[in-house]
Short mmCIF file of N, CA and C in Angstrom, two decimals:
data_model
loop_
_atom_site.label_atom_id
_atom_site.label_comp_id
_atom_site.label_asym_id
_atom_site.label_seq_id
_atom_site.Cartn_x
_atom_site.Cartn_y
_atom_site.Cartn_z
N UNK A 1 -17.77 -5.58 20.76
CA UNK A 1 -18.61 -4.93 19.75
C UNK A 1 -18.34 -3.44 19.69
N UNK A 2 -18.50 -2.68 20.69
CA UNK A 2 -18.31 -1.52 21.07
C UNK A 2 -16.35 -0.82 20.24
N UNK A 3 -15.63 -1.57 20.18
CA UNK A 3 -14.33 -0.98 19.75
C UNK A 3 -14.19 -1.40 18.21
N UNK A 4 -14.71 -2.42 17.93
CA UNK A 4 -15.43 -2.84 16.38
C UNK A 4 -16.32 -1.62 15.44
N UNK A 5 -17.34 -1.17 16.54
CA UNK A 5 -18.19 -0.07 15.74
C UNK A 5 -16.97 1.29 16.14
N UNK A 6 -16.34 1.26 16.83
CA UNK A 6 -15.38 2.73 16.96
C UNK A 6 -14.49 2.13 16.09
N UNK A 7 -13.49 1.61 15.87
CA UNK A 7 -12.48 1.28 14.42
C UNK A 7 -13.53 1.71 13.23
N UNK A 8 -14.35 0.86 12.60
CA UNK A 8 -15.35 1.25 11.88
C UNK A 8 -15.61 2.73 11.47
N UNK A 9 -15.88 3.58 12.52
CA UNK A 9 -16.14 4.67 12.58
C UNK A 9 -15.23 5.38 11.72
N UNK A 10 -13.54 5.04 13.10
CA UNK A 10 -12.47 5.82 12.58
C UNK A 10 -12.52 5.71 10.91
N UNK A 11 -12.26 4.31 10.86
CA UNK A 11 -11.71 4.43 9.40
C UNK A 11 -12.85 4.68 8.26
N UNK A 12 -14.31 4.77 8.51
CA UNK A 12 -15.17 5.53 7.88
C UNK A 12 -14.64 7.02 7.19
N UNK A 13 -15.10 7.43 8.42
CA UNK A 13 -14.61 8.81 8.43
C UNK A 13 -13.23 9.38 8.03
N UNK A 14 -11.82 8.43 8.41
CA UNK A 14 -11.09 8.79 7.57
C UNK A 14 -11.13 8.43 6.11
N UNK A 15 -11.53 7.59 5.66
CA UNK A 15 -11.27 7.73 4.28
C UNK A 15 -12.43 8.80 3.41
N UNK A 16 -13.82 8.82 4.60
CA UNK A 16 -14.55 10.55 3.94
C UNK A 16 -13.27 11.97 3.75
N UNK A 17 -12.65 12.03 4.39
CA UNK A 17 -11.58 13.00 4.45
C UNK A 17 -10.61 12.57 3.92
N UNK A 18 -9.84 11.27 3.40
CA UNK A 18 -9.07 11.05 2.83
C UNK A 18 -9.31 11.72 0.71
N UNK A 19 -10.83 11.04 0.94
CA UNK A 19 -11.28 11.37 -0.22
C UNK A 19 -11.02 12.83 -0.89
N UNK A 20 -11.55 13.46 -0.01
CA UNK A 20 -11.59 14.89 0.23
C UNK A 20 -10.23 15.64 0.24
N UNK A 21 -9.36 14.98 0.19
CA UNK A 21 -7.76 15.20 0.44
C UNK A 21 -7.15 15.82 1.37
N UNK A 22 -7.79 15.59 2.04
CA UNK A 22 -7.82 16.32 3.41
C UNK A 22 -7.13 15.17 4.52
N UNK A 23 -5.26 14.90 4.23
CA UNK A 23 -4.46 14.10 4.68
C UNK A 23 -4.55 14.30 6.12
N UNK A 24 -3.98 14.94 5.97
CA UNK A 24 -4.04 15.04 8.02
C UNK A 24 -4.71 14.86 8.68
N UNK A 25 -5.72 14.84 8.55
CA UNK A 25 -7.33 14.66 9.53
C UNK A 25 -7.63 13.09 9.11
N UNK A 26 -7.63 12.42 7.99
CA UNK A 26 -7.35 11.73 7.54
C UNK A 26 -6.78 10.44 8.16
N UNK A 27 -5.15 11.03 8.28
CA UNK A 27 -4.08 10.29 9.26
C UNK A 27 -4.75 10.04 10.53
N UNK A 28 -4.97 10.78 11.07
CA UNK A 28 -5.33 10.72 12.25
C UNK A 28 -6.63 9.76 12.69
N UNK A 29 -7.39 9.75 11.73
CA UNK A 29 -8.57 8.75 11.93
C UNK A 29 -8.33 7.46 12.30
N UNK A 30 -6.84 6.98 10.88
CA UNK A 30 -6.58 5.78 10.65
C UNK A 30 -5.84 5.47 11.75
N UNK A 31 -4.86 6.21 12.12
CA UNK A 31 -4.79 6.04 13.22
C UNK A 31 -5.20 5.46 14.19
N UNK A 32 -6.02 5.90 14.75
CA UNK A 32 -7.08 5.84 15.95
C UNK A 32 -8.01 4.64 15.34
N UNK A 33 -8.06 4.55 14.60
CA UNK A 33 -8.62 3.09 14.03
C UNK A 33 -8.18 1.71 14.11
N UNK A 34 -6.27 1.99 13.83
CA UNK A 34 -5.70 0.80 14.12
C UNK A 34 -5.31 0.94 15.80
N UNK A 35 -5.71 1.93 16.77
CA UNK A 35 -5.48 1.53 17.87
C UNK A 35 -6.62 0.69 18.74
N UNK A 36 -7.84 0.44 17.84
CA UNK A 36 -9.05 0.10 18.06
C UNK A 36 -9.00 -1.34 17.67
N UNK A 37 -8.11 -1.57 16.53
CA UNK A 37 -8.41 -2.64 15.84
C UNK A 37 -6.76 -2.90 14.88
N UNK A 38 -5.81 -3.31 15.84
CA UNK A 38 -4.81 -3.38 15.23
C UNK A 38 -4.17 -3.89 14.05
N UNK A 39 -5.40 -4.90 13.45
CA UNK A 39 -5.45 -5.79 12.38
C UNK A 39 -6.39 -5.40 10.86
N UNK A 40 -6.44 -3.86 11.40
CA UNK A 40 -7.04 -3.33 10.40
C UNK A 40 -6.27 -2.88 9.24
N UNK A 41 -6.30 -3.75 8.45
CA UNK A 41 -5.22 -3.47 7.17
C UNK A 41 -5.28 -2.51 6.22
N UNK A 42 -6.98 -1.91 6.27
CA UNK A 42 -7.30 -1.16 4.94
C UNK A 42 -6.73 0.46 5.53
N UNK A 43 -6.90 0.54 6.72
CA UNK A 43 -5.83 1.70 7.59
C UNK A 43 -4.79 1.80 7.73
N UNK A 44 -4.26 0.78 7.60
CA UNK A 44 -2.61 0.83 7.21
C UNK A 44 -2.19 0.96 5.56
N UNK A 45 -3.11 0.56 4.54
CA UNK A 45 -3.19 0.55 3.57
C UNK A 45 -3.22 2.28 2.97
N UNK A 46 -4.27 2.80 3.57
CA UNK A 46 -4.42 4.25 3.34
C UNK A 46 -3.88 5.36 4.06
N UNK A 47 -2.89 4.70 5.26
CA UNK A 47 -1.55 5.45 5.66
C UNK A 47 -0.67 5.64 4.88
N UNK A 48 -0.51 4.25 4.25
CA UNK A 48 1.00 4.08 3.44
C UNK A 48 0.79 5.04 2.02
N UNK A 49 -0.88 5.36 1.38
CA UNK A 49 -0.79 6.16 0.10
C UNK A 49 -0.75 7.70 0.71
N UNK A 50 -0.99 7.66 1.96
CA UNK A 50 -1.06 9.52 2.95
C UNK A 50 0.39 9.66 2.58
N UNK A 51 1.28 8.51 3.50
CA UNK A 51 2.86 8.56 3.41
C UNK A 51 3.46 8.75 2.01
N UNK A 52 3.06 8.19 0.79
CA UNK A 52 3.05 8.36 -0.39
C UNK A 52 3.09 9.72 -0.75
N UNK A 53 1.83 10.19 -0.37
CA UNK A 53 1.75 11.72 -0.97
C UNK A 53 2.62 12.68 -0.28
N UNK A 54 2.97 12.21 1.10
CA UNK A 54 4.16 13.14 1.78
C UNK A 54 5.52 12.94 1.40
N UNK A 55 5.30 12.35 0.66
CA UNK A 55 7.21 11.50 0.11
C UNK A 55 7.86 11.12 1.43
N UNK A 56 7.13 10.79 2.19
CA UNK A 56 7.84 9.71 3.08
C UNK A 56 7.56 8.18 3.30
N UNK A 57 8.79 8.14 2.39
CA UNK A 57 8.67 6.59 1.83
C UNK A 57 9.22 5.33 2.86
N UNK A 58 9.94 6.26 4.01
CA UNK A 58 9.93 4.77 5.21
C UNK A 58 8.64 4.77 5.78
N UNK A 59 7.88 5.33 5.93
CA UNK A 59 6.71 5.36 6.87
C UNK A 59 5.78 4.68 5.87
N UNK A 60 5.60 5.12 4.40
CA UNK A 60 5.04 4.20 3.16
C UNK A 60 5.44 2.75 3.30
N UNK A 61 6.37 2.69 3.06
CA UNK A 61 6.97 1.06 3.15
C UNK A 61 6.89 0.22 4.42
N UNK A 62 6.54 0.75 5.34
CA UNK A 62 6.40 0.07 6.67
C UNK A 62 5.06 -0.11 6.75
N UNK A 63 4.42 1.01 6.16
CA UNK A 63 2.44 0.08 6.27
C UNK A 63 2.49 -0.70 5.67
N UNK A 64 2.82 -0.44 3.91
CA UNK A 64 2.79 -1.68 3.46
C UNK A 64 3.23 -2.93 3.41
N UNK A 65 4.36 -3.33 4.42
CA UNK A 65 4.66 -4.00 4.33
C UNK A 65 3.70 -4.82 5.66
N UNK A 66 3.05 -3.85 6.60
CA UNK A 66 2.24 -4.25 7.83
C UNK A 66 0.85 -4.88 6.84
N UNK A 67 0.65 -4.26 5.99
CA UNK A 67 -0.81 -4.90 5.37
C UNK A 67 -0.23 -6.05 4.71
N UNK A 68 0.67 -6.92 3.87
CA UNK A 68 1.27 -7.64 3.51
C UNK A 68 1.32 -8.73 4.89
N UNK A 69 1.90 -8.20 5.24
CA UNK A 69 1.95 -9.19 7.07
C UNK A 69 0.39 -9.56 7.47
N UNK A 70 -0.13 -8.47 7.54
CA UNK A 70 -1.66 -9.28 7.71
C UNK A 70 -2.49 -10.02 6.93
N UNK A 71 -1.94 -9.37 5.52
CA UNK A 71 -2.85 -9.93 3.72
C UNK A 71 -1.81 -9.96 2.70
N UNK A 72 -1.15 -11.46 2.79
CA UNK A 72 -0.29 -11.08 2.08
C UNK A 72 -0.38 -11.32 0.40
N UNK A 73 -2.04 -11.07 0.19
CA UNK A 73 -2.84 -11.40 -0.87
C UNK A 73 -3.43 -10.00 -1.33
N UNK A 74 -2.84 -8.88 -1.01
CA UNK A 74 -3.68 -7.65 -0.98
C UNK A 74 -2.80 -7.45 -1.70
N UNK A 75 -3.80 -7.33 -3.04
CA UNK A 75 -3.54 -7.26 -4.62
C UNK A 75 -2.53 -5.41 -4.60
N UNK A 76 -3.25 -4.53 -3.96
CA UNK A 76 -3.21 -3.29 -4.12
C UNK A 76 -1.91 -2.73 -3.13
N UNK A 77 -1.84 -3.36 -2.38
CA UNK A 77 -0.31 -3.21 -1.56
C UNK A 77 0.87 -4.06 -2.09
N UNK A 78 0.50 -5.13 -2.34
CA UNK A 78 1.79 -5.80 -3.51
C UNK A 78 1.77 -4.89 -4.62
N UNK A 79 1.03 -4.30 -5.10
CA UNK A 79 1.20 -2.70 -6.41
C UNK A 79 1.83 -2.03 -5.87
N UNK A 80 1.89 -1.47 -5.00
CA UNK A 80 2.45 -0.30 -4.59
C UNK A 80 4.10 -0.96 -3.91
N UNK A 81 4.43 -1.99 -3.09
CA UNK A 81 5.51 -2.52 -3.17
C UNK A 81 5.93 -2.79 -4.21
N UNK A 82 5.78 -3.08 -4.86
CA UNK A 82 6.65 -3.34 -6.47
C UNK A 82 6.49 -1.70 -6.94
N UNK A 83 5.73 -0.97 -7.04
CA UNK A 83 6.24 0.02 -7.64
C UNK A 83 7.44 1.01 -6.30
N UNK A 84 7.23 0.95 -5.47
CA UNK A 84 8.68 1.31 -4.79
C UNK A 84 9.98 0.90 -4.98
N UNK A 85 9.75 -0.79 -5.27
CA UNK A 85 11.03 -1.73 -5.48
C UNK A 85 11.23 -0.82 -6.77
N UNK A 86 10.59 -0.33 -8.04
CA UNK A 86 10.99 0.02 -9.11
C UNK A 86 11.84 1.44 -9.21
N UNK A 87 11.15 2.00 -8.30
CA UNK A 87 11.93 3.38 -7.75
C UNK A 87 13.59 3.19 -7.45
N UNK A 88 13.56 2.01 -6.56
CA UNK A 88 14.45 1.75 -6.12
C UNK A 88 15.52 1.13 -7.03
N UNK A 89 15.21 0.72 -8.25
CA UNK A 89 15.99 -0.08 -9.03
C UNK A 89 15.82 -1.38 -8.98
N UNK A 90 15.20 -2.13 -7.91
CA UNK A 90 15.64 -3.58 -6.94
C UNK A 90 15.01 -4.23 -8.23
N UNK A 91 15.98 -4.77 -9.44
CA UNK A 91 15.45 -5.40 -10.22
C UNK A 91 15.33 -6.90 -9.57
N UNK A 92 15.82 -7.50 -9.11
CA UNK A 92 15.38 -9.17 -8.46
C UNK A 92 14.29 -9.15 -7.53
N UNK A 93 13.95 -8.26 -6.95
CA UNK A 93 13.09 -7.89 -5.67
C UNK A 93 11.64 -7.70 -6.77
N UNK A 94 11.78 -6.55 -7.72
CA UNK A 94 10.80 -6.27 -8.98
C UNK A 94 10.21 -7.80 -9.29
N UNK A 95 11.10 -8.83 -9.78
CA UNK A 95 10.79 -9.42 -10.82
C UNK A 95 9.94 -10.73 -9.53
N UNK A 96 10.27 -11.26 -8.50
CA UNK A 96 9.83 -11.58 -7.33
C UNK A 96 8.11 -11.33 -7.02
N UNK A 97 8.55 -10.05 -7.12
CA UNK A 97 7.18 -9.36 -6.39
C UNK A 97 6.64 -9.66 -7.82
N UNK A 98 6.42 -9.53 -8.58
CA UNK A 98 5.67 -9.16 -10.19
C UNK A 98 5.36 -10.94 -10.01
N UNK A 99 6.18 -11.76 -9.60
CA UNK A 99 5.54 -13.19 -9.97
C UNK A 99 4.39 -13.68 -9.51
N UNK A 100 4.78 -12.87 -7.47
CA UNK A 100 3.38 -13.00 -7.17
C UNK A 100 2.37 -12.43 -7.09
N UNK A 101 2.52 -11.22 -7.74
CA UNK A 101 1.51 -10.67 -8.30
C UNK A 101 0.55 -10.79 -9.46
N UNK A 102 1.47 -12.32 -10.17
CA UNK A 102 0.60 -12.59 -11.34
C UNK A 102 -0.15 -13.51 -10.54
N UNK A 103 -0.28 -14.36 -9.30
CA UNK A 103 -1.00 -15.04 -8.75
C UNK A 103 -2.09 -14.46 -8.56
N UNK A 104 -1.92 -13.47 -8.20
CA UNK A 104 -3.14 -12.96 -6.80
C UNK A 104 -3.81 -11.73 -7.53
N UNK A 105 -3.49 -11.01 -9.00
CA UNK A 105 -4.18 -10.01 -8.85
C UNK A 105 -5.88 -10.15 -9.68
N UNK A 106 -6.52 -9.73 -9.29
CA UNK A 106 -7.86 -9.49 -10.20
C UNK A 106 -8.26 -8.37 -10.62
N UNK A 107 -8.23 -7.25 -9.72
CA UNK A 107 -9.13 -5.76 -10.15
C UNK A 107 -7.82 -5.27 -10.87
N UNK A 108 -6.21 -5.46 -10.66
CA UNK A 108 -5.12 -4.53 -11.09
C UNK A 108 -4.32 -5.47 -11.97
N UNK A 109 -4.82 -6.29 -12.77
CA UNK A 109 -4.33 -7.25 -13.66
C UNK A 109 -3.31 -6.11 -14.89
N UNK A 110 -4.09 -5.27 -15.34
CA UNK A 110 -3.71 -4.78 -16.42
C UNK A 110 -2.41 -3.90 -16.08
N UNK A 111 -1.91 -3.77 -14.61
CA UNK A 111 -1.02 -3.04 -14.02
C UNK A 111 0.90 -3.98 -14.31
N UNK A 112 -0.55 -5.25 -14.83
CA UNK A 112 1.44 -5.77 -15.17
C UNK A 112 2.14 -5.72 -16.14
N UNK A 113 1.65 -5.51 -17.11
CA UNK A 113 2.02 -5.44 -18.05
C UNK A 113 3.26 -4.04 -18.19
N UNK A 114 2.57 -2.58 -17.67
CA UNK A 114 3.88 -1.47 -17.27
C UNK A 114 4.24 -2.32 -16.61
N UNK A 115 4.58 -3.08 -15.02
CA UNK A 115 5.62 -3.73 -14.23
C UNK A 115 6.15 -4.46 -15.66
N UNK A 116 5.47 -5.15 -16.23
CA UNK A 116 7.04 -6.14 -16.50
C UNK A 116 7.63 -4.98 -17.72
N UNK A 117 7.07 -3.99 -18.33
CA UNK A 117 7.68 -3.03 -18.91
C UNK A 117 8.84 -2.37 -18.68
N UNK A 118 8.63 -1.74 -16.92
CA UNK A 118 9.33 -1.47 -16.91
C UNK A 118 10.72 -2.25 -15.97
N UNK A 119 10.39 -3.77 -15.84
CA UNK A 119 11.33 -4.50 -15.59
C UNK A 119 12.45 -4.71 -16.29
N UNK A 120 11.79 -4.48 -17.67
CA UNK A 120 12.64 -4.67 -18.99
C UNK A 120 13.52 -4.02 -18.49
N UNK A 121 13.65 -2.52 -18.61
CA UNK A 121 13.98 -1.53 -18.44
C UNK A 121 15.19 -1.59 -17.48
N UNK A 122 14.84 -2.43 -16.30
CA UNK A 122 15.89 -2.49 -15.03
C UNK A 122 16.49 -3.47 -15.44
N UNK A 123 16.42 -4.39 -16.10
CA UNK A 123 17.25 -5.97 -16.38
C UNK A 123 18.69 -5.42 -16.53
N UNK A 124 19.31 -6.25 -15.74
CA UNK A 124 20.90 -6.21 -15.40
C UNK A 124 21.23 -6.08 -17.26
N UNK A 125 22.49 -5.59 -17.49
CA UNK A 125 23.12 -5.67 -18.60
C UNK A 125 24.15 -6.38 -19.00
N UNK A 126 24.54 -7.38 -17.62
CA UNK A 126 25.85 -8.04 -17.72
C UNK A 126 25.71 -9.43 -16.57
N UNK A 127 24.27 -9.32 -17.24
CA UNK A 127 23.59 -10.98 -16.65
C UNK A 127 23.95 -11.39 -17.43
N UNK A 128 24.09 -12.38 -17.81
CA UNK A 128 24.22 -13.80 -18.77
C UNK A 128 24.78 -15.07 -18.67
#
């Protein structure tokens, strides 16, 4: 119970300071949150948008892919993996991720419509 209400805490309080944009202090909560509670996904979740805002996109892509590993139904981290894959070009990886994202999403439904937009966009030119 006792490391349940301290994870809790951490990741309370970091996302009060996350809010606040106040990254670093932030980091550090979540941190200390998933050392409490290693299966805490919504802390790895709000690492990977910290890592986001630092443009460090291996440390981004490795939470998310850790919250995926734990939820691999977490509508809002399959968003943000597909929009990296798009960065990246990875049009087969794009079109993949976008399928199962038409499964699973509810609150970010309207987010597919840009994905398959800009899938268009990446489609090979000398497929056929």
């Amino acid at each position: 119970m006792n490391s349940v209400l301290a994870e809790n805490t951490f990741f309370d309080k970091g996302k009060i300071k996350y809010d606040k944009k106040k990254y670093e202090e932030s980091k550090f909560l979540f941190q200390r949150s998933i050392v409490f509670n290693p299966k805490d996904q919504n802390s790895y979740l709000y690492l990977a948008k910290i890592y986001n805002y630092e443009e460090n996109k291996e440390e981004e892509e490795k939470n998310i892919n850790t919250v995926l590993l734990l939820d691999p139904k977490n509508e809002e981290a399959n968003y943000l993996l597909i929009e990296i894959e798009l960065k990246k070009s990875n049009y087969s990886k794009v079109k993949e991720l976008t399928e199962n994202f038409s499964k699973i999403c509810d609150k970010l439904c309207d987010k597919k419509t840009a994905i398959l937009e800009s899938l268009k966009n990446l489609e090979p030119k000398n497929e056929s």
